[in-house]
Short mmCIF file of C-alpha atoms and ligand atoms in Angstrom, two decimals:
data_model
loop_
_atom_site.label_atom_id
_atom_site.label_comp_id
_atom_site.label_asym_id
_atom_site.label_seq_id
_atom_site.Cartn_x
_atom_site.Cartn_y
_atom_site.Cartn_z
CA UNK A 1 110.89 195.26 67.15
CA UNK A 2 108.90 196.23 70.50
CA UNK A 3 111.59 197.84 73.48
CA UNK A 4 110.47 197.70 76.92
CA UNK A 5 113.13 200.09 79.58
CA UNK A 6 112.92 199.86 83.25
CA UNK A 7 115.00 201.46 85.88
CA UNK A 8 115.43 197.96 87.47
CA UNK A 9 115.40 194.50 86.46
CA UNK A 10 115.45 191.10 87.31
CA UNK A 11 118.19 189.59 85.72
CA UNK A 12 119.93 185.60 86.04
CA UNK A 13 122.83 187.40 87.65
CA UNK A 14 121.23 189.78 89.91
CA UNK A 15 119.42 193.27 89.85
CA UNK A 16 120.40 196.21 86.64
CA UNK A 17 119.66 198.76 86.36
CA UNK A 18 118.18 201.26 83.53
CA UNK A 19 117.77 198.17 80.88
CA UNK A 20 116.51 198.03 77.63
CA UNK A 21 114.89 195.05 76.45
CA UNK A 22 114.46 194.47 72.23
CA UNK A 23 112.05 192.05 71.59
CA UNK A 24 111.54 189.42 68.07
CA UNK A 25 108.47 186.87 67.64
CA UNK A 26 108.03 187.45 71.80
CA UNK A 27 111.58 186.78 72.45
CA UNK A 28 114.22 188.83 74.21
CA UNK A 29 116.63 189.48 71.03
CA UNK A 30 118.85 192.36 73.21
CA UNK A 31 119.44 193.16 77.37
CA UNK A 32 120.92 196.44 77.13
CA UNK A 33 121.68 198.36 80.62
CA UNK A 34 122.90 201.64 82.50
CA UNK A 35 121.77 203.03 79.64
CA UNK A 36 118.89 205.15 78.47
CA UNK A 37 115.41 204.48 77.21
CA UNK A 38 115.91 205.93 73.59
CA UNK A 39 113.37 204.10 71.18
CA UNK A 40 111.26 202.64 74.04
CA UNK A 41 107.54 202.80 73.44
CA UNK A 42 107.35 201.32 77.04
CA UNK A 43 108.88 202.87 80.81
CA UNK A 44 108.19 201.14 84.27
CA UNK A 45 109.83 200.80 87.25
CA UNK A 46 110.39 196.88 87.66
CA UNK A 47 110.56 194.49 85.58
CA UNK A 48 110.28 190.53 86.76
CA UNK A 49 110.14 188.16 85.48
CA UNK A 50 106.58 186.42 85.25
CA UNK A 51 105.90 183.43 87.25
CA UNK A 52 103.69 180.81 87.01
CA UNK A 53 100.21 179.35 88.57
CA UNK A 54 101.47 175.42 88.10
CA UNK A 55 98.32 174.26 89.39
CA UNK A 56 95.12 175.14 88.39
CA UNK A 57 91.14 174.03 87.51
CA UNK A 58 89.88 176.89 85.75
CA UNK A 59 85.90 175.84 86.37
CA UNK A 60 86.18 176.66 90.07
CA UNK A 61 86.40 180.15 89.45
CA UNK A 62 82.62 180.00 89.11
CA UNK A 63 82.60 179.31 92.34
CA UNK A 64 83.74 181.97 94.68
CA UNK A 65 82.59 182.88 97.19
CA UNK A 66 79.39 180.59 97.27
CA UNK A 67 81.01 178.66 98.83
CA UNK A 68 81.65 179.97 102.39
CA UNK A 69 78.05 179.80 103.73
CA UNK A 70 78.44 176.90 107.08
CA UNK A 71 76.24 173.42 106.35
CA UNK A 72 74.09 171.03 108.60
CA UNK A 73 77.30 169.57 110.00
CA UNK A 74 80.71 170.93 110.73
CA UNK A 75 82.41 171.62 107.71
CA UNK A 76 85.35 170.61 105.75
CA UNK A 77 86.99 169.66 102.60
CA UNK A 78 84.68 166.45 101.61
CA UNK A 79 81.69 168.83 102.23
CA UNK A 80 83.06 171.50 99.95
CA UNK A 81 83.76 168.66 97.97
CA UNK A 82 79.85 167.66 97.41
CA UNK A 83 79.26 171.55 96.83
CA UNK A 84 81.95 171.84 93.59
CA UNK A 85 79.94 168.18 91.88
CA UNK A 86 76.64 170.22 92.68
CA UNK A 87 78.31 173.49 90.42
CA UNK A 88 80.19 171.95 87.53
CA UNK A 89 77.28 169.31 87.08
CA UNK A 90 75.94 172.20 85.31
CA UNK A 91 78.15 172.91 82.92
CA UNK A 92 78.67 173.03 79.42
CA UNK A 93 81.17 173.52 76.72
CA UNK A 94 80.76 177.07 76.26
CA UNK A 95 80.49 177.98 80.04
CA UNK A 96 84.02 176.29 80.46
CA UNK A 97 85.08 178.61 78.16
CA UNK A 98 84.10 181.13 79.49
CA UNK A 99 85.36 180.38 83.14
CA UNK A 100 88.55 179.45 81.81
CA UNK A 101 89.24 182.37 79.80
CA UNK A 102 87.89 184.64 83.26
CA UNK A 103 90.27 182.58 84.91
CA UNK A 104 92.90 182.82 83.00
CA UNK A 105 92.74 186.23 82.41
CA UNK A 106 92.70 187.19 86.19
CA UNK A 107 95.93 185.51 86.06
CA UNK A 108 97.89 187.83 84.07
CA UNK A 109 95.77 190.44 85.92
CA UNK A 110 96.93 189.19 89.29
CA UNK A 111 100.77 188.31 87.78
CA UNK A 112 101.41 185.44 86.29
CA UNK A 113 102.41 184.56 82.89
CA UNK A 114 101.51 180.90 82.66
CA UNK A 115 99.39 178.44 83.74
CA UNK A 116 99.06 174.71 84.44
CA UNK A 117 95.44 173.46 83.54
CA UNK A 118 94.74 170.63 85.85
CA UNK A 119 91.78 169.16 84.07
CA UNK A 120 90.20 166.91 84.32
CA UNK A 121 86.21 167.97 83.92
CA UNK A 122 86.55 165.89 80.56
CA UNK A 123 82.99 164.82 79.67
CA UNK A 124 79.67 166.43 79.09
CA UNK A 125 76.41 167.14 82.01
CA UNK A 126 75.68 163.43 82.59
CA UNK A 127 78.92 162.27 82.03
CA UNK A 128 77.76 161.53 77.93
CA UNK A 129 80.60 161.84 75.72
CA UNK A 130 81.18 164.58 73.29
CA UNK A 131 82.02 163.38 70.08
CA UNK A 132 85.28 164.93 70.04
CA UNK A 133 86.75 163.36 73.62
CA UNK A 134 88.99 166.66 73.70
CA UNK A 135 85.95 169.36 73.65
CA UNK A 136 86.89 171.01 76.59
CA UNK A 137 90.51 170.77 76.37
CA UNK A 138 90.16 172.69 72.91
CA UNK A 139 87.86 174.99 74.75
CA UNK A 140 90.42 175.66 77.64
CA UNK A 141 93.19 176.00 74.68
CA UNK A 142 90.62 178.84 73.40
CA UNK A 143 90.88 180.44 76.40
CA UNK A 144 94.40 180.46 76.58
CA UNK A 145 94.78 182.02 73.36
CA UNK A 146 92.00 184.87 73.66
CA UNK A 147 93.56 185.55 76.78
CA UNK A 148 98.29 185.29 75.81
CA UNK A 149 98.70 183.11 78.73
CA UNK A 150 100.88 180.77 78.23
CA UNK A 151 99.28 176.90 78.59
CA UNK A 152 100.90 173.85 80.13
CA UNK A 153 98.15 171.04 79.45
CA UNK A 154 97.80 168.63 82.13
CA UNK A 155 94.32 166.14 80.67
CA UNK A 156 93.58 164.26 84.16
CA UNK A 157 93.38 160.97 84.61
CA UNK A 158 90.63 159.88 86.48
CA UNK A 159 88.94 156.70 86.89
CA UNK A 160 87.82 155.93 90.64
CA UNK A 161 85.93 157.45 93.62
CA UNK A 162 88.82 155.98 96.25
CA UNK A 163 91.50 153.91 97.47
CA UNK A 164 91.08 150.71 96.24
CA UNK A 165 89.45 150.96 93.24
CA UNK A 166 85.75 152.52 94.57
CA UNK A 167 83.29 152.83 92.60
CA UNK A 168 83.02 156.71 91.18
CA UNK A 169 79.93 158.68 92.77
CA UNK A 170 77.51 160.31 90.62
CA UNK A 171 79.16 163.98 90.87
CA UNK A 172 83.18 162.19 89.46
CA UNK A 173 81.54 160.77 86.02
CA UNK A 174 82.46 163.70 84.00
CA UNK A 175 85.52 162.68 84.84
CA UNK A 176 85.77 159.08 84.07
CA UNK A 177 88.27 157.81 81.71
CA UNK A 178 89.72 153.98 80.78
CA UNK A 179 93.07 154.12 80.21
CA UNK A 180 92.08 153.76 76.37
CA UNK A 181 89.99 156.83 76.42
CA UNK A 182 92.85 158.65 78.07
CA UNK A 183 94.73 157.37 74.92
CA UNK A 184 92.47 159.72 72.53
CA UNK A 185 92.32 162.27 74.96
CA UNK A 186 95.52 162.99 75.39
CA UNK A 187 95.34 162.74 70.99
CA UNK A 188 92.74 165.68 71.02
CA UNK A 189 95.06 167.13 73.69
CA UNK A 190 97.49 167.49 71.57
CA UNK A 191 95.82 168.85 68.46
CA UNK A 192 93.70 171.49 70.63
CA UNK A 193 97.41 173.04 72.18
CA UNK A 194 98.82 172.84 68.59
CA UNK A 195 97.71 176.00 67.60
CA UNK A 196 99.31 178.44 70.47
CA UNK A 197 102.63 179.92 69.54
CA UNK A 198 104.42 178.15 73.23
CA UNK A 199 101.74 175.57 75.01
CA UNK A 200 102.88 172.18 76.17
CA UNK A 201 101.27 168.93 76.79
CA UNK A 202 101.99 166.78 80.41
CA UNK A 203 99.86 164.38 82.17
CA UNK A 204 97.73 163.93 85.42
CA UNK A 205 97.24 161.01 87.18
CA UNK A 206 94.46 162.57 89.21
CA UNK A 207 95.45 161.52 93.27
CA UNK A 208 96.00 157.92 94.33
CA UNK A 209 92.26 157.71 95.94
CA UNK A 210 91.27 158.15 91.49
CA UNK A 211 94.10 155.92 90.27
CA UNK A 212 95.29 151.99 90.84
CA UNK A 213 99.04 150.80 91.56
CA UNK A 214 98.19 149.53 88.15
CA UNK A 215 97.73 152.39 86.13
CA UNK A 216 99.44 154.98 87.40
CA UNK A 217 101.79 152.37 86.16
CA UNK A 218 100.65 151.84 82.39
CA UNK A 219 100.13 155.98 82.53
CA UNK A 220 104.11 156.40 83.62
CA UNK A 221 105.23 153.49 81.18
CA UNK A 222 103.20 154.59 77.91
CA UNK A 223 103.69 158.88 78.51
CA UNK A 224 108.03 158.73 79.16
CA UNK A 225 108.91 162.44 78.53
CA UNK A 226 107.12 165.68 79.49
CA UNK A 227 105.39 166.66 82.75
CA UNK A 228 103.72 164.38 85.25
CA UNK A 229 102.08 165.91 87.65
CA UNK A 230 99.48 164.55 90.97
CA UNK A 231 97.42 165.41 93.49
CA UNK A 232 98.90 163.83 97.21
CA UNK A 233 99.36 164.01 100.84
CA UNK A 234 96.60 167.10 101.28
CA UNK A 235 94.14 166.46 103.88
CA UNK A 236 94.87 163.97 106.59
CA UNK A 237 91.59 161.50 105.97
CA UNK A 238 93.89 160.72 102.66
CA UNK A 239 96.68 160.05 104.34
CA UNK A 240 95.26 157.70 107.11
CA UNK A 241 93.61 156.25 103.59
CA UNK A 242 96.53 155.50 101.64
CA UNK A 243 98.08 154.23 105.18
CA UNK A 244 94.82 151.68 106.04
CA UNK A 245 95.21 150.87 102.23
CA UNK A 246 98.72 150.92 101.89
CA UNK A 247 101.10 150.16 104.63
CA UNK A 248 101.82 153.75 103.66
CA UNK A 249 101.80 157.31 103.76
CA UNK A 250 100.52 158.31 100.58
CA UNK A 251 104.17 160.30 99.41
CA UNK A 252 106.49 157.90 101.35
CA UNK A 253 104.20 155.31 98.99
CA UNK A 254 105.08 157.24 95.55
CA UNK A 255 108.73 157.51 96.57
CA UNK A 256 108.67 153.77 96.37
CA UNK A 257 106.56 152.80 93.64
CA UNK A 258 107.76 155.74 91.06
CA UNK A 259 110.54 156.91 90.16
CA UNK A 260 110.10 160.08 91.33
CA UNK A 261 112.19 162.81 89.32
CA UNK A 262 112.58 166.39 88.10
CA UNK A 263 109.38 165.76 85.96
CA UNK A 264 107.57 165.78 88.83
CA UNK A 265 105.33 167.62 90.53
CA UNK A 266 103.52 166.44 93.17
CA UNK A 267 100.67 168.95 93.80
CA UNK A 268 99.93 170.13 98.06
CA UNK A 269 102.62 167.64 99.69
CA UNK A 270 100.86 169.11 102.54
CA UNK A 271 101.30 166.19 105.57
CA UNK A 272 104.78 164.90 105.41
CA UNK A 273 107.05 164.24 108.37
CA UNK A 274 110.51 165.14 107.87
CA UNK A 275 112.25 162.48 106.08
CA UNK A 276 109.03 162.30 103.61
CA UNK A 277 110.07 165.71 102.81
CA UNK A 278 113.35 165.03 102.44
CA UNK A 279 113.22 162.57 99.93
CA UNK A 280 110.73 164.37 97.97
CA UNK A 281 113.14 167.63 97.66
CA UNK A 282 116.26 164.71 97.23
CA UNK A 283 114.10 163.63 94.34
CA UNK A 284 113.76 166.76 91.81
CA UNK A 285 109.90 166.97 91.98
CA UNK A 286 108.39 170.09 92.53
CA UNK A 287 106.66 170.27 95.43
CA UNK A 288 103.04 171.94 93.87
CA UNK A 289 101.97 174.38 96.84
CA UNK A 290 98.59 176.54 96.40
CA UNK A 291 98.63 178.66 99.56
CA UNK A 292 95.40 180.19 99.12
CA UNK A 293 93.46 177.56 98.72
CA UNK A 294 95.08 175.09 101.10
CA UNK A 295 93.68 178.02 103.37
CA UNK A 296 90.76 177.86 102.43
CA UNK A 297 89.69 174.52 102.18
CA UNK A 298 91.57 173.92 106.00
CA UNK A 299 94.17 171.02 104.87
CA UNK A 300 96.93 172.07 107.18
CA UNK A 301 100.31 173.61 106.63
CA UNK A 302 103.08 172.13 104.90
CA UNK A 303 106.26 171.18 106.32
CA UNK A 304 108.87 174.06 104.91
CA UNK A 305 111.77 173.90 106.48
CA UNK A 306 112.39 169.91 107.00
CA UNK A 307 111.66 170.13 102.40
CA UNK A 308 113.50 173.54 101.58
CA UNK A 309 116.93 172.74 104.05
CA UNK A 310 116.89 169.90 101.49
CA UNK A 311 117.09 171.72 98.66
CA UNK A 312 113.55 170.98 97.76
CA UNK A 313 112.43 172.99 94.79
CA UNK A 314 108.67 174.13 94.40
CA UNK A 315 106.33 176.44 92.81
CA UNK A 316 102.97 178.74 93.66
CA UNK A 317 99.61 178.06 92.36
CA UNK A 318 95.88 178.98 92.02
CA UNK A 319 93.92 175.77 92.68
CA UNK A 320 90.47 176.70 92.84
CA UNK A 321 90.97 180.11 91.68
CA UNK A 322 88.39 181.39 94.70
CA UNK A 323 91.43 184.20 94.82
CA UNK A 324 94.08 185.04 92.14
CA UNK A 325 96.76 186.74 93.27
CA UNK A 326 100.75 185.46 92.21
CA UNK A 327 102.24 187.90 95.49
CA UNK A 328 99.26 187.28 97.34
CA UNK A 329 100.14 183.09 97.23
CA UNK A 330 103.80 183.89 97.82
CA UNK A 331 102.78 186.12 100.94
CA UNK A 332 100.49 183.69 102.42
CA UNK A 333 102.91 180.61 102.18
CA UNK A 334 105.65 182.50 104.20
CA UNK A 335 102.30 183.87 106.73
CA UNK A 336 100.70 180.24 106.87
CA UNK A 337 104.88 178.68 107.69
CA UNK A 338 104.87 182.01 110.56
CA UNK A 339 101.84 180.95 112.25
CA UNK A 340 102.23 177.96 112.94
CA UNK A 341 105.49 177.50 113.87
CA UNK A 342 105.39 181.15 115.36
CA UNK A 343 108.79 183.00 113.60
CA UNK A 344 109.35 185.30 111.51
CA UNK A 345 111.14 184.72 107.73
CA UNK A 346 111.46 181.44 107.32
CA UNK A 347 111.20 180.49 103.64
CA UNK A 348 114.69 182.63 104.09
CA UNK A 349 116.56 180.32 105.25
CA UNK A 350 119.92 181.87 105.33
CA UNK A 351 121.36 184.63 107.27
CA UNK A 352 120.67 188.27 105.15
CA UNK A 353 118.48 186.44 102.10
CA UNK A 354 115.69 188.62 101.65
CA UNK A 355 112.14 186.42 102.18
CA UNK A 356 110.58 188.21 99.03
CA UNK A 357 113.73 187.17 96.85
CA UNK A 358 113.65 183.43 98.31
CA UNK A 359 109.72 183.57 97.17
CA UNK A 360 110.44 185.06 94.70
CA UNK A 361 113.46 183.10 92.92
CA UNK A 362 111.90 179.73 94.22
CA UNK A 363 108.53 179.67 92.44
CA UNK A 364 109.65 181.27 89.42
CA UNK A 365 111.98 178.88 89.02
CA UNK A 366 110.28 175.86 90.34
CA UNK A 367 107.41 176.98 88.13
CA UNK A 368 109.47 176.86 85.11
CA UNK A 369 110.11 172.68 85.90
CA UNK A 370 106.91 171.86 86.47
CA UNK A 371 105.53 173.62 84.03
CA UNK A 372 108.83 171.88 81.22
CA UNK A 373 108.37 175.51 80.12
CA UNK A 374 111.06 177.94 78.89
CA UNK A 375 110.98 180.58 81.06
CA UNK A 376 110.81 182.35 84.57
CA UNK A 377 114.39 184.33 84.15
CA UNK A 378 114.46 188.03 81.88
CA UNK A 379 117.23 186.61 79.31
CA UNK A 380 117.55 186.09 75.85
CA UNK A 381 116.42 183.62 74.38
CA UNK A 382 113.28 184.07 77.31
CA UNK A 383 110.23 184.09 76.22
CA UNK A 384 109.55 187.73 77.08
CA UNK A 385 107.27 187.50 80.00
CA UNK A 386 107.58 190.02 82.51
CA UNK A 387 105.80 191.70 85.05
CA UNK A 388 105.76 194.95 86.10
CA UNK A 389 105.17 197.38 88.53
CA UNK A 390 104.65 200.67 87.11
CA UNK A 391 105.40 203.68 89.07
CA UNK A 392 108.79 204.38 90.67
CA UNK A 393 106.70 206.22 93.72
CA UNK A 394 106.59 202.39 95.16
CA UNK A 395 109.23 201.35 95.53
CA UNK A 396 110.85 204.49 96.62
CA UNK A 397 114.39 203.68 98.62
CA UNK A 398 114.50 199.97 98.32
CA UNK A 399 117.16 198.29 96.95
CA UNK A 400 118.09 194.59 95.87
CA UNK A 401 115.08 192.10 96.69
CA UNK A 402 114.18 195.22 99.44
CA UNK A 403 111.31 195.53 96.09
CA UNK A 404 110.58 191.93 96.02
CA UNK A 405 110.16 193.02 99.88
CA UNK A 406 107.48 195.76 99.10
CA UNK A 407 106.19 193.66 95.42
CA UNK A 408 104.85 190.68 98.38
CA UNK A 409 104.66 192.41 101.25
CA UNK A 410 103.77 196.19 101.16
CA UNK A 411 100.27 196.57 99.78
CA UNK A 412 101.24 200.34 97.38
CA UNK A 413 104.10 198.16 95.71
CA UNK A 414 101.53 196.03 93.77
CA UNK A 415 98.71 198.88 92.35
CA UNK A 416 99.73 199.79 89.37
CA UNK A 417 100.70 195.67 87.62
CA UNK A 418 101.29 195.78 83.51
CA UNK A 419 102.24 192.22 82.23
CA UNK A 420 104.23 191.26 78.75
CA UNK A 421 103.64 188.66 77.44
CA UNK A 422 105.49 187.31 74.37
CA UNK A 423 106.41 190.80 74.31
CA UNK A 424 102.72 192.92 74.19
CA UNK A 425 100.92 194.26 76.09
CA UNK A 426 98.30 192.07 78.03
CA UNK A 427 97.56 193.96 81.17
CA UNK A 428 97.82 197.38 81.53
CA UNK A 429 97.45 199.31 84.58
CA UNK A 430 96.05 195.89 86.19
CA UNK A 431 93.22 195.44 83.11
CA UNK A 432 93.45 193.43 80.40
CA UNK A 433 93.25 194.42 77.44
CA UNK A 434 90.17 191.99 76.65
CA UNK A 435 88.44 192.91 80.34
CA UNK A 436 85.28 193.43 79.18
CA UNK A 437 84.21 191.05 76.54
CA UNK A 438 85.90 188.09 78.89
CA UNK A 439 84.12 189.91 82.03
CA UNK A 440 80.68 190.96 80.29
CA UNK A 441 80.33 187.05 79.00
CA UNK A 442 81.22 186.00 82.99
CA UNK A 443 78.63 188.19 84.04
CA UNK A 444 75.87 186.97 82.12
CA UNK A 445 77.10 183.32 82.30
CA UNK A 446 76.59 183.43 86.96
CA UNK A 447 73.38 185.22 86.23
CA UNK A 448 72.26 182.32 85.04
CA UNK A 449 73.77 179.36 87.30
CA UNK A 450 72.65 181.70 89.94
CA UNK A 451 68.64 181.12 88.27
CA UNK A 452 69.21 177.47 87.93
C1 NGQ B 501 90.24 168.93 93.06
N1 NGQ B 501 90.76 169.89 94.33
O1 NGQ B 501 90.21 167.79 91.69
O2 NGQ B 501 89.43 169.60 92.28
C2 NGQ B 501 90.72 168.72 94.54
C3 NGQ B 501 88.50 168.02 94.82
C4 NGQ B 501 89.96 166.18 94.81
C5 NGQ B 501 91.82 170.08 95.63
N2 NGQ B 501 92.22 169.36 96.22
C6 NGQ B 501 88.64 166.51 94.83
N3 NGQ B 501 92.36 170.63 95.85
O3 NGQ B 501 90.80 166.37 95.48
O4 NGQ B 501 88.90 165.13 95.23
ZN1 ZN B 502 94.01 170.46 92.80
#
């Protein structure tokens, strides 16, 4: 039975010192505080529950850094999307698995122990169907197995090119299904994740652009349990198009036309009025923020004050995977608020509350809810999914949540991460145990793509 010992650990009831954790079958079997390290095979300064990256498109990791050169016109989200469509046009099933393994490995190295893979690259090059319609789901599941990350697979329903069932463009052909083929895809996805120890399955209508109101209703009628994720209100043009087409803003329309509750995760939800933010918060749905990608794509700034003041649940995702780092996502969330509002300590809403504490606890709770995963707490019965800061000197003199402030805002405190997933050390001193093999495959792939 693996045994771990930590000088400090963040438990649901607060900070504990000299904590011994015993693990059986990947699950925390016993926790003892104010005790000794006797029998522990591993010792670290601080243990946190691992975070969820609740929104990822793994394949986009393959183009990280390749869309940062100015194009002929004014660059935007929409010109980036053209570059992204060109990139994915050359990927085969092996590539999808290679890139997914790289991204999942880096998520673990970056302090995430689970991922919501919002998976929409379904079909072969040119849009042809694979013999198994869920071929890429099988590949994503294989990458999760190889790296050890906890997977909530979210197969995406994508049918149209824009509001009003506009025809899809060439670059979208590999995403498309109708309701019948999507049902087969979901069956295949369930088979694909079955061998994993704790994988979950949800559905993801891509966006109000790619799904009609009738299709959305049919999806919700068919899949009545499990997570529902949707991209929403990310770009101003999307808000304008939605207003023109429905007379309502995207979040306003969704809240009025679907039973949005704690099953739901609204990805981005960037452009919300105060009343939309309050209503979304009250619904129990999670706002799926992707702060680094939203900054990279020039989306805008989330309406955090209105959403948080109404008790809104939120979590973070690495989305385009241009940079994969849990502390970085949380830091960017807070810093974008500071820049937009010209204020400090925004995500923390109460006097005396640490910003690091508000960020980390918020993302833990929202991530677990959005991915329907029983995780996000160091407690008996929970999975032994831990992020560990190795050295005490990184945290010297810190008390309580100051340790989270240091982890998120002070670079030195992040430099020696270990990650434990289901009781196994998968990242030691910042390096995944399979890093060499996974990276070698990835480098070979990048070489091939560059020569195309
Ligand atoms: C996606 N990504 O599905 O990968 C989207 C871009 C779209 C982000 N929104 C494509 N960050 O929304 O049409
Ligand atoms: Zn996305």
